[in-house]
PDB file of C-alpha atoms in Angstrom:
ATOM      1  CA  UNK A   1     -44.904 -53.184  13.184  1.00  0.00           C
ATOM      2  CA  UNK A   2     -43.449 -56.531  12.220  1.00  0.00           C
ATOM      3  CA  UNK A   3     -45.204 -59.700  13.362  1.00  0.00           C
ATOM      4  CA  UNK A   4     -42.940 -62.711  13.480  1.00  0.00           C
ATOM      5  CA  UNK A   5     -44.200 -66.277  13.037  1.00  0.00           C
ATOM      6  CA  UNK A   6     -41.991 -68.824  14.862  1.00  0.00           C
ATOM      7  CA  UNK A   7     -40.684 -71.770  12.917  1.00  0.00           C
ATOM      8  CA  UNK A   8     -42.537 -74.140  15.271  1.00  0.00           C
ATOM      9  CA  UNK A   9     -46.202 -73.223  15.169  1.00  0.00           C
ATOM     10  CA  UNK A  10     -49.225 -74.795  16.808  1.00  0.00           C
ATOM     11  CA  UNK A  11     -50.115 -76.469  13.529  1.00  0.00           C
ATOM     12  CA  UNK A  12     -46.737 -78.149  13.343  1.00  0.00           C
ATOM     13  CA  UNK A  13     -46.836 -79.627  16.829  1.00  0.00           C
ATOM     14  CA  UNK A  14     -47.926 -83.243  16.528  1.00  0.00           C
ATOM     15  CA  UNK A  15     -50.625 -84.775  18.681  1.00  0.00           C
ATOM     16  CA  UNK A  16     -48.111 -87.270  20.033  1.00  0.00           C
ATOM     17  CA  UNK A  17     -46.234 -84.457  21.765  1.00  0.00           C
ATOM     18  CA  UNK A  18     -49.315 -83.444  23.719  1.00  0.00           C
ATOM     19  CA  UNK A  19     -50.911 -85.011  26.817  1.00  0.00           C
ATOM     20  CA  UNK A  20     -53.534 -87.638  26.115  1.00  0.00           C
ATOM     21  CA  UNK A  21     -56.949 -85.988  26.319  1.00  0.00           C
ATOM     22  CA  UNK A  22     -59.735 -87.870  28.086  1.00  0.00           C
ATOM     23  CA  UNK A  23     -63.369 -86.768  27.912  1.00  0.00           C
ATOM     24  CA  UNK A  24     -65.836 -87.315  30.732  1.00  0.00           C
ATOM     25  CA  UNK A  25     -69.627 -87.167  30.685  1.00  0.00           C
ATOM     26  CA  UNK A  26     -70.790 -86.821  34.277  1.00  0.00           C
ATOM     27  CA  UNK A  27     -73.982 -85.926  36.149  1.00  0.00           C
ATOM     28  CA  UNK A  28     -74.083 -82.220  36.951  1.00  0.00           C
ATOM     29  CA  UNK A  29     -73.920 -82.980  40.683  1.00  0.00           C
ATOM     30  CA  UNK A  30     -70.991 -85.392  40.419  1.00  0.00           C
ATOM     31  CA  UNK A  31     -67.964 -84.465  42.507  1.00  0.00           C
ATOM     32  CA  UNK A  32     -66.054 -87.755  42.642  1.00  0.00           C
ATOM     33  CA  UNK A  33     -65.098 -88.887  39.129  1.00  0.00           C
ATOM     34  CA  UNK A  34     -63.303 -85.586  38.514  1.00  0.00           C
ATOM     35  CA  UNK A  35     -61.228 -86.175  41.645  1.00  0.00           C
ATOM     36  CA  UNK A  36     -60.661 -89.948  41.741  1.00  0.00           C
ATOM     37  CA  UNK A  37     -59.854 -90.394  38.034  1.00  0.00           C
ATOM     38  CA  UNK A  38     -57.285 -87.572  37.893  1.00  0.00           C
ATOM     39  CA  UNK A  39     -55.659 -88.997  41.029  1.00  0.00           C
ATOM     40  CA  UNK A  40     -55.470 -92.452  39.466  1.00  0.00           C
ATOM     41  CA  UNK A  41     -53.998 -91.048  36.269  1.00  0.00           C
ATOM     42  CA  UNK A  42     -51.548 -88.933  38.288  1.00  0.00           C
ATOM     43  CA  UNK A  43     -50.216 -92.206  39.697  1.00  0.00           C
ATOM     44  CA  UNK A  44     -50.076 -93.618  36.164  1.00  0.00           C
ATOM     45  CA  UNK A  45     -48.071 -90.571  35.080  1.00  0.00           C
ATOM     46  CA  UNK A  46     -45.765 -90.977  38.049  1.00  0.00           C
ATOM     47  CA  UNK A  47     -45.031 -94.545  36.988  1.00  0.00           C
ATOM     48  CA  UNK A  48     -44.865 -94.112  33.199  1.00  0.00           C
ATOM     49  CA  UNK A  49     -44.296 -90.446  32.369  1.00  0.00           C
ATOM     50  CA  UNK A  50     -47.380 -90.373  30.112  1.00  0.00           C
ATOM     51  CA  UNK A  51     -49.412 -87.192  30.651  1.00  0.00           C
ATOM     52  CA  UNK A  52     -53.204 -86.947  30.690  1.00  0.00           C
ATOM     53  CA  UNK A  53     -55.753 -84.139  30.778  1.00  0.00           C
ATOM     54  CA  UNK A  54     -59.499 -84.318  31.478  1.00  0.00           C
ATOM     55  CA  UNK A  55     -62.307 -82.466  29.726  1.00  0.00           C
ATOM     56  CA  UNK A  56     -65.871 -82.745  31.049  1.00  0.00           C
ATOM     57  CA  UNK A  57     -69.433 -82.280  29.874  1.00  0.00           C
ATOM     58  CA  UNK A  58     -72.218 -82.272  32.468  1.00  0.00           C
ATOM     59  CA  UNK A  59     -75.784 -83.573  32.226  1.00  0.00           C
ATOM     60  CA  UNK A  60     -78.354 -82.356  34.746  1.00  0.00           C
ATOM     61  CA  UNK A  61     -78.988 -84.770  37.625  1.00  0.00           C
ATOM     62  CA  UNK A  62     -79.358 -83.921  41.325  1.00  0.00           C
ATOM     63  CA  UNK A  63     -81.270 -86.835  42.829  1.00  0.00           C
ATOM     64  CA  UNK A  64     -80.816 -90.490  42.010  1.00  0.00           C
ATOM     65  CA  UNK A  65     -84.381 -91.141  40.872  1.00  0.00           C
ATOM     66  CA  UNK A  66     -85.611 -93.024  37.836  1.00  0.00           C
ATOM     67  CA  UNK A  67     -86.976 -89.812  36.279  1.00  0.00           C
ATOM     68  CA  UNK A  68     -83.718 -87.883  36.593  1.00  0.00           C
ATOM     69  CA  UNK A  69     -81.661 -90.864  35.459  1.00  0.00           C
ATOM     70  CA  UNK A  70     -83.783 -91.226  32.309  1.00  0.00           C
ATOM     71  CA  UNK A  71     -83.446 -87.502  31.584  1.00  0.00           C
ATOM     72  CA  UNK A  72     -79.665 -87.696  31.907  1.00  0.00           C
ATOM     73  CA  UNK A  73     -79.434 -90.582  29.453  1.00  0.00           C
ATOM     74  CA  UNK A  74     -81.377 -88.500  26.953  1.00  0.00           C
ATOM     75  CA  UNK A  75     -78.598 -85.893  27.017  1.00  0.00           C
ATOM     76  CA  UNK A  76     -75.741 -88.315  26.333  1.00  0.00           C
ATOM     77  CA  UNK A  77     -75.397 -87.591  22.615  1.00  0.00           C
ATOM     78  CA  UNK A  78     -75.332 -83.813  23.112  1.00  0.00           C
ATOM     79  CA  UNK A  79     -72.727 -84.183  25.856  1.00  0.00           C
ATOM     80  CA  UNK A  80     -70.628 -86.461  23.651  1.00  0.00           C
ATOM     81  CA  UNK A  81     -70.734 -83.916  20.836  1.00  0.00           C
ATOM     82  CA  UNK A  82     -69.692 -81.112  23.197  1.00  0.00           C
ATOM     83  CA  UNK A  83     -66.801 -82.972  24.802  1.00  0.00           C
ATOM     84  CA  UNK A  84     -65.562 -84.295  21.454  1.00  0.00           C
ATOM     85  CA  UNK A  85     -64.940 -80.682  20.405  1.00  0.00           C
ATOM     86  CA  UNK A  86     -61.806 -80.973  22.573  1.00  0.00           C
ATOM     87  CA  UNK A  87     -60.606 -83.759  20.220  1.00  0.00           C
ATOM     88  CA  UNK A  88     -60.387 -86.241  23.068  1.00  0.00           C
ATOM     89  CA  UNK A  89     -59.062 -89.725  22.441  1.00  0.00           C
ATOM     90  CA  UNK A  90     -61.466 -91.523  24.769  1.00  0.00           C
ATOM     91  CA  UNK A  91     -64.874 -90.533  26.164  1.00  0.00           C
ATOM     92  CA  UNK A  92     -65.966 -92.055  29.469  1.00  0.00           C
ATOM     93  CA  UNK A  93     -69.685 -91.983  30.175  1.00  0.00           C
ATOM     94  CA  UNK A  94     -69.595 -91.834  33.945  1.00  0.00           C
ATOM     95  CA  UNK A  95     -73.029 -92.579  35.329  1.00  0.00           C
ATOM     96  CA  UNK A  96     -73.342 -96.289  35.966  1.00  0.00           C
ATOM     97  CA  UNK A  97     -76.861 -96.410  37.378  1.00  0.00           C
ATOM     98  CA  UNK A  98     -78.355 -94.130  34.695  1.00  0.00           C
ATOM     99  CA  UNK A  99     -77.286 -96.592  32.029  1.00  0.00           C
ATOM    100  CA  UNK A 100     -78.244 -99.729  33.933  1.00  0.00           C
ATOM    101  CA  UNK A 101     -81.697 -98.269  34.617  1.00  0.00           C
ATOM    102  CA  UNK A 102     -82.397 -98.472  30.875  1.00  0.00           C
ATOM    103  CA  UNK A 103     -82.539-102.267  30.945  1.00  0.00           C
ATOM    104  CA  UNK A 104     -80.467-105.346  30.220  1.00  0.00           C
ATOM    105  CA  UNK A 105     -77.419-104.702  28.049  1.00  0.00           C
ATOM    106  CA  UNK A 106     -78.055-100.950  27.895  1.00  0.00           C
ATOM    107  CA  UNK A 107     -74.362-100.091  28.179  1.00  0.00           C
ATOM    108  CA  UNK A 108     -73.782-101.400  24.666  1.00  0.00           C
ATOM    109  CA  UNK A 109     -76.423 -99.113  23.194  1.00  0.00           C
ATOM    110  CA  UNK A 110     -75.227 -96.098  25.203  1.00  0.00           C
ATOM    111  CA  UNK A 111     -71.640 -96.606  24.067  1.00  0.00           C
ATOM    112  CA  UNK A 112     -72.790 -96.797  20.440  1.00  0.00           C
ATOM    113  CA  UNK A 113     -74.790 -93.566  20.739  1.00  0.00           C
ATOM    114  CA  UNK A 114     -71.832 -91.688  22.221  1.00  0.00           C
ATOM    115  CA  UNK A 115     -69.373 -93.065  19.661  1.00  0.00           C
ATOM    116  CA  UNK A 116     -71.697 -92.105  16.802  1.00  0.00           C
ATOM    117  CA  UNK A 117     -72.212 -88.584  18.159  1.00  0.00           C
ATOM    118  CA  UNK A 118     -68.463 -88.010  18.411  1.00  0.00           C
ATOM    119  CA  UNK A 119     -67.862 -89.405  14.937  1.00  0.00           C
ATOM    120  CA  UNK A 120     -70.661 -87.296  13.446  1.00  0.00           C
ATOM    121  CA  UNK A 121     -69.006 -84.271  15.037  1.00  0.00           C
ATOM    122  CA  UNK A 122     -65.778 -85.011  13.185  1.00  0.00           C
ATOM    123  CA  UNK A 123     -63.849 -86.205  16.242  1.00  0.00           C
ATOM    124  CA  UNK A 124     -64.179 -89.990  16.595  1.00  0.00           C
ATOM    125  CA  UNK A 125     -63.077 -91.347  19.945  1.00  0.00           C
ATOM    126  CA  UNK A 126     -62.968 -94.572  21.869  1.00  0.00           C
ATOM    127  CA  UNK A 127     -65.905 -94.902  24.260  1.00  0.00           C
ATOM    128  CA  UNK A 128     -66.162 -96.413  27.730  1.00  0.00           C
ATOM    129  CA  UNK A 129     -69.219 -96.447  29.971  1.00  0.00           C
ATOM    130  CA  UNK A 130     -68.845 -97.054  33.676  1.00  0.00           C
ATOM    131  CA  UNK A 131     -71.650 -99.608  33.460  1.00  0.00           C
ATOM    132  CA  UNK A 132     -69.941-101.535  30.685  1.00  0.00           C
ATOM    133  CA  UNK A 133     -66.529-101.159  32.309  1.00  0.00           C
ATOM    134  CA  UNK A 134     -67.773-102.690  35.542  1.00  0.00           C
ATOM    135  CA  UNK A 135     -69.116-105.874  33.978  1.00  0.00           C
ATOM    136  CA  UNK A 136     -66.254-106.264  31.509  1.00  0.00           C
ATOM    137  CA  UNK A 137     -63.740-105.787  34.313  1.00  0.00           C
ATOM    138  CA  UNK A 138     -65.350-108.594  36.278  1.00  0.00           C
ATOM    139  CA  UNK A 139     -64.799-110.769  33.212  1.00  0.00           C
ATOM    140  CA  UNK A 140     -61.159-109.665  33.012  1.00  0.00           C
ATOM    141  CA  UNK A 141     -60.753-110.670  36.658  1.00  0.00           C
ATOM    142  CA  UNK A 142     -62.384-114.046  35.876  1.00  0.00           C
ATOM    143  CA  UNK A 143     -64.854-113.312  38.665  1.00  0.00           C
ATOM    144  CA  UNK A 144     -68.155-115.176  38.653  1.00  0.00           C
ATOM    145  CA  UNK A 145     -69.426-114.483  42.169  1.00  0.00           C
ATOM    146  CA  UNK A 146     -69.278-110.976  43.634  1.00  0.00           C
ATOM    147  CA  UNK A 147     -70.488-108.826  46.506  1.00  0.00           C
ATOM    148  CA  UNK A 148     -71.102-105.100  46.293  1.00  0.00           C
ATOM    149  CA  UNK A 149     -71.782-101.825  48.088  1.00  0.00           C
ATOM    150  CA  UNK A 150     -74.001 -99.101  46.625  1.00  0.00           C
ATOM    151  CA  UNK A 151     -75.225 -95.738  47.931  1.00  0.00           C
ATOM    152  CA  UNK A 152     -78.607 -96.215  46.245  1.00  0.00           C
ATOM    153  CA  UNK A 153     -82.044 -96.822  47.640  1.00  0.00           C
ATOM    154  CA  UNK A 154     -82.943-100.505  47.808  1.00  0.00           C
ATOM    155  CA  UNK A 155     -84.994-100.637  44.568  1.00  0.00           C
ATOM    156  CA  UNK A 156     -82.124 -99.138  42.539  1.00  0.00           C
ATOM    157  CA  UNK A 157     -79.631-101.406  44.280  1.00  0.00           C
ATOM    158  CA  UNK A 158     -81.747-104.394  43.279  1.00  0.00           C
ATOM    159  CA  UNK A 159     -81.870-103.081  39.727  1.00  0.00           C
ATOM    160  CA  UNK A 160     -78.041-102.862  39.621  1.00  0.00           C
ATOM    161  CA  UNK A 161     -77.848-106.344  41.117  1.00  0.00           C
ATOM    162  CA  UNK A 162     -80.185-107.696  38.436  1.00  0.00           C
ATOM    163  CA  UNK A 163     -78.231-105.961  35.683  1.00  0.00           C
ATOM    164  CA  UNK A 164     -74.944-107.479  36.814  1.00  0.00           C
ATOM    165  CA  UNK A 165     -76.643-110.875  37.094  1.00  0.00           C
ATOM    166  CA  UNK A 166     -77.958-110.519  33.535  1.00  0.00           C
ATOM    167  CA  UNK A 167     -74.344-110.277  32.372  1.00  0.00           C
ATOM    168  CA  UNK A 168     -73.607-113.701  33.856  1.00  0.00           C
ATOM    169  CA  UNK A 169     -72.462-112.927  37.396  1.00  0.00           C
ATOM    170  CA  UNK A 170     -73.845-114.094  40.727  1.00  0.00           C
ATOM    171  CA  UNK A 171     -74.211-111.242  43.226  1.00  0.00           C
ATOM    172  CA  UNK A 172     -73.948-113.038  46.562  1.00  0.00           C
ATOM    173  CA  UNK A 173     -74.657-109.990  48.722  1.00  0.00           C
ATOM    174  CA  UNK A 174     -75.318-106.275  48.309  1.00  0.00           C
ATOM    175  CA  UNK A 175     -75.473-103.369  50.746  1.00  0.00           C
ATOM    176  CA  UNK A 176     -77.680-100.354  49.961  1.00  0.00           C
ATOM    177  CA  UNK A 177     -76.701 -97.224  51.907  1.00  0.00           C
ATOM    178  CA  UNK A 178     -79.919 -95.486  50.768  1.00  0.00           C
ATOM    179  CA  UNK A 179     -78.663 -91.960  50.068  1.00  0.00           C
ATOM    180  CA  UNK A 180     -80.881 -90.391  47.372  1.00  0.00           C
ATOM    181  CA  UNK A 181     -79.193 -86.964  47.143  1.00  0.00           C
ATOM    182  CA  UNK A 182     -76.238 -87.187  44.762  1.00  0.00           C
ATOM    183  CA  UNK A 183     -74.228 -84.437  46.468  1.00  0.00           C
ATOM    184  CA  UNK A 184     -74.647 -86.272  49.773  1.00  0.00           C
ATOM    185  CA  UNK A 185     -73.348 -89.445  48.116  1.00  0.00           C
ATOM    186  CA  UNK A 186     -70.182 -87.574  47.183  1.00  0.00           C
ATOM    187  CA  UNK A 187     -69.685 -86.624  50.835  1.00  0.00           C
ATOM    188  CA  UNK A 188     -69.798 -90.206  52.139  1.00  0.00           C
ATOM    189  CA  UNK A 189     -66.642 -91.086  54.027  1.00  0.00           C
ATOM    190  CA  UNK A 190     -64.638 -93.838  52.268  1.00  0.00           C
ATOM    191  CA  UNK A 191     -63.000 -94.658  55.604  1.00  0.00           C
ATOM    192  CA  UNK A 192     -66.270 -96.377  56.556  1.00  0.00           C
ATOM    193  CA  UNK A 193     -66.064 -98.838  53.669  1.00  0.00           C
ATOM    194  CA  UNK A 194     -63.695-101.419  55.216  1.00  0.00           C
ATOM    195  CA  UNK A 195     -66.179-102.069  58.025  1.00  0.00           C
ATOM    196  CA  UNK A 196     -69.048-102.321  55.547  1.00  0.00           C
ATOM    197  CA  UNK A 197     -67.016-104.701  53.372  1.00  0.00           C
ATOM    198  CA  UNK A 198     -66.327-106.963  56.348  1.00  0.00           C
ATOM    199  CA  UNK A 199     -70.063-107.337  56.886  1.00  0.00           C
ATOM    200  CA  UNK A 200     -70.705-108.568  53.356  1.00  0.00           C
ATOM    201  CA  UNK A 201     -71.252-112.281  52.811  1.00  0.00           C
ATOM    202  CA  UNK A 202     -67.913-112.712  51.047  1.00  0.00           C
ATOM    203  CA  UNK A 203     -67.569-116.485  51.460  1.00  0.00           C
ATOM    204  CA  UNK A 204     -67.310-117.893  47.952  1.00  0.00           C
ATOM    205  CA  UNK A 205     -66.922-114.472  46.339  1.00  0.00           C
ATOM    206  CA  UNK A 206     -64.330-113.899  43.604  1.00  0.00           C
ATOM    207  CA  UNK A 207     -64.323-110.093  43.870  1.00  0.00           C
ATOM    208  CA  UNK A 208     -65.789-107.176  45.812  1.00  0.00           C
ATOM    209  CA  UNK A 209     -67.347-104.132  44.161  1.00  0.00           C
ATOM    210  CA  UNK A 210     -66.618-101.579  46.863  1.00  0.00           C
ATOM    211  CA  UNK A 211     -68.507 -98.811  45.102  1.00  0.00           C
ATOM    212  CA  UNK A 212     -71.016 -99.640  42.372  1.00  0.00           C
ATOM    213  CA  UNK A 213     -71.444 -95.907  41.802  1.00  0.00           C
ATOM    214  CA  UNK A 214     -69.219 -93.297  40.176  1.00  0.00           C
ATOM    215  CA  UNK A 215     -70.167 -90.730  42.828  1.00  0.00           C
ATOM    216  CA  UNK A 216     -69.473 -92.729  45.997  1.00  0.00           C
ATOM    217  CA  UNK A 217     -65.831 -92.170  47.051  1.00  0.00           C
ATOM    218  CA  UNK A 218     -63.903 -95.386  47.596  1.00  0.00           C
ATOM    219  CA  UNK A 219     -60.357 -94.974  46.305  1.00  0.00           C
ATOM    220  CA  UNK A 220     -58.880 -94.385  49.763  1.00  0.00           C
ATOM    221  CA  UNK A 221     -60.075 -97.810  50.951  1.00  0.00           C
ATOM    222  CA  UNK A 222     -59.705-100.095  47.923  1.00  0.00           C
ATOM    223  CA  UNK A 223     -56.175-101.324  48.639  1.00  0.00           C
ATOM    224  CA  UNK A 224     -56.880-101.655  52.354  1.00  0.00           C
ATOM    225  CA  UNK A 225     -59.950-103.847  51.800  1.00  0.00           C
ATOM    226  CA  UNK A 226     -58.181-105.925  49.161  1.00  0.00           C
ATOM    227  CA  UNK A 227     -55.222-106.554  51.473  1.00  0.00           C
ATOM    228  CA  UNK A 228     -57.435-107.361  54.439  1.00  0.00           C
ATOM    229  CA  UNK A 229     -59.966-109.639  52.768  1.00  0.00           C
ATOM    230  CA  UNK A 230     -57.696-111.215  50.172  1.00  0.00           C
ATOM    231  CA  UNK A 231     -60.076-110.669  47.252  1.00  0.00           C
ATOM    232  CA  UNK A 232     -59.759-108.381  44.216  1.00  0.00           C
ATOM    233  CA  UNK A 233     -61.543-105.110  45.013  1.00  0.00           C
ATOM    234  CA  UNK A 234     -62.824-102.774  42.315  1.00  0.00           C
ATOM    235  CA  UNK A 235     -65.044 -99.734  42.010  1.00  0.00           C
ATOM    236  CA  UNK A 236     -66.886 -98.017  39.191  1.00  0.00           C
ATOM    237  CA  UNK A 237     -63.974 -95.550  39.068  1.00  0.00           C
ATOM    238  CA  UNK A 238     -61.166 -98.128  38.935  1.00  0.00           C
ATOM    239  CA  UNK A 239     -63.036-100.193  36.342  1.00  0.00           C
ATOM    240  CA  UNK A 240     -63.519 -97.085  34.198  1.00  0.00           C
ATOM    241  CA  UNK A 241     -59.837 -96.213  34.561  1.00  0.00           C
ATOM    242  CA  UNK A 242     -58.843 -99.748  33.557  1.00  0.00           C
ATOM    243  CA  UNK A 243     -60.920 -99.549  30.396  1.00  0.00           C
ATOM    244  CA  UNK A 244     -59.735 -96.049  29.468  1.00  0.00           C
ATOM    245  CA  UNK A 245     -56.137 -97.231  29.673  1.00  0.00           C
ATOM    246  CA  UNK A 246     -57.040-100.336  27.668  1.00  0.00           C
ATOM    247  CA  UNK A 247     -58.657 -98.200  24.946  1.00  0.00           C
ATOM    248  CA  UNK A 248     -55.488 -96.097  24.795  1.00  0.00           C
ATOM    249  CA  UNK A 249     -53.241 -99.149  24.669  1.00  0.00           C
ATOM    250  CA  UNK A 250     -51.532 -98.101  27.904  1.00  0.00           C
ATOM    251  CA  UNK A 251     -50.612-100.771  30.444  1.00  0.00           C
ATOM    252  CA  UNK A 252     -51.868 -99.848  33.947  1.00  0.00           C
ATOM    253  CA  UNK A 253     -49.081 -99.132  36.432  1.00  0.00           C
ATOM    254  CA  UNK A 254     -51.046 -97.617  39.295  1.00  0.00           C
ATOM    255  CA  UNK A 255     -50.070 -98.260  42.892  1.00  0.00           C
ATOM    256  CA  UNK A 256     -52.393 -98.456  45.864  1.00  0.00           C
ATOM    257  CA  UNK A 257     -55.624 -99.000  43.914  1.00  0.00           C
ATOM    258  CA  UNK A 258     -55.920-102.769  43.880  1.00  0.00           C
ATOM    259  CA  UNK A 259     -54.725-105.599  41.697  1.00  0.00           C
ATOM    260  CA  UNK A 260     -56.870-104.469  38.757  1.00  0.00           C
ATOM    261  CA  UNK A 261     -54.676-101.435  38.051  1.00  0.00           C
ATOM    262  CA  UNK A 262     -51.331-103.010  38.940  1.00  0.00           C
ATOM    263  CA  UNK A 263     -50.665-104.186  35.387  1.00  0.00           C
ATOM    264  CA  UNK A 264     -51.276-107.893  36.055  1.00  0.00           C
ATOM    265  CA  UNK A 265     -54.837-108.062  34.656  1.00  0.00           C
ATOM    266  CA  UNK A 266     -55.465-108.360  30.940  1.00  0.00           C
ATOM    267  CA  UNK A 267     -58.541-106.660  29.398  1.00  0.00           C
ATOM    268  CA  UNK A 268     -61.487-108.875  28.533  1.00  0.00           C
ATOM    269  CA  UNK A 269     -61.784-109.612  24.823  1.00  0.00           C
TER     270      UNK A 269
END
């Protein structure tokens, strides 16, 4: 029996002809980043023709407690090694509060650990953390004073508030929805967010963080709140998307997700 080898083989197909591969490290109970990010990138594809695929590694975390958050952070390097096996171009570490719970400036250390793990595995990649993306995006928006909504219990919400403040921002007001179960956070209705946003003390604010959590759905309400209140509105998911595109050198062209992803905002240096 003859076996024919085609002239164009897998080894001869260049990486440029393939979709851009994006790696995600998410909590095991996360249900939102793997829905909101693909939807955002679908809109990017619709506008630009550039294709993207997502490849995830999961770290155990069911309840948003300090103990489980610390345990998840300890698994970051192993997750980065696993997801880098897919030869992804960017790895997004998608658990904002787990990183911020490690102390001031922790996103920088976490990003270094993940980048080193991928490089040591023979597949170097750009690295974004949702925690780092959030604060750097506020800089890109030239925002100094912000308000925010979180699903966390009040102590964790205060911790996130302090972390953002340590990066040079003034958090004028914060709402804590106090939902400790991470699956329950993913079931929160984003249609409730416009009313919650109206109740924030937004006078003097430069931007609104409508979801300071990668698990709390918000995409469906971001444009609505931005149009109604006249302030830039971001979320952990849109900030992460902005930085992934920046790492790839792709200009955002996403409709219906706020000014940040419209293409008008330049990445922070």
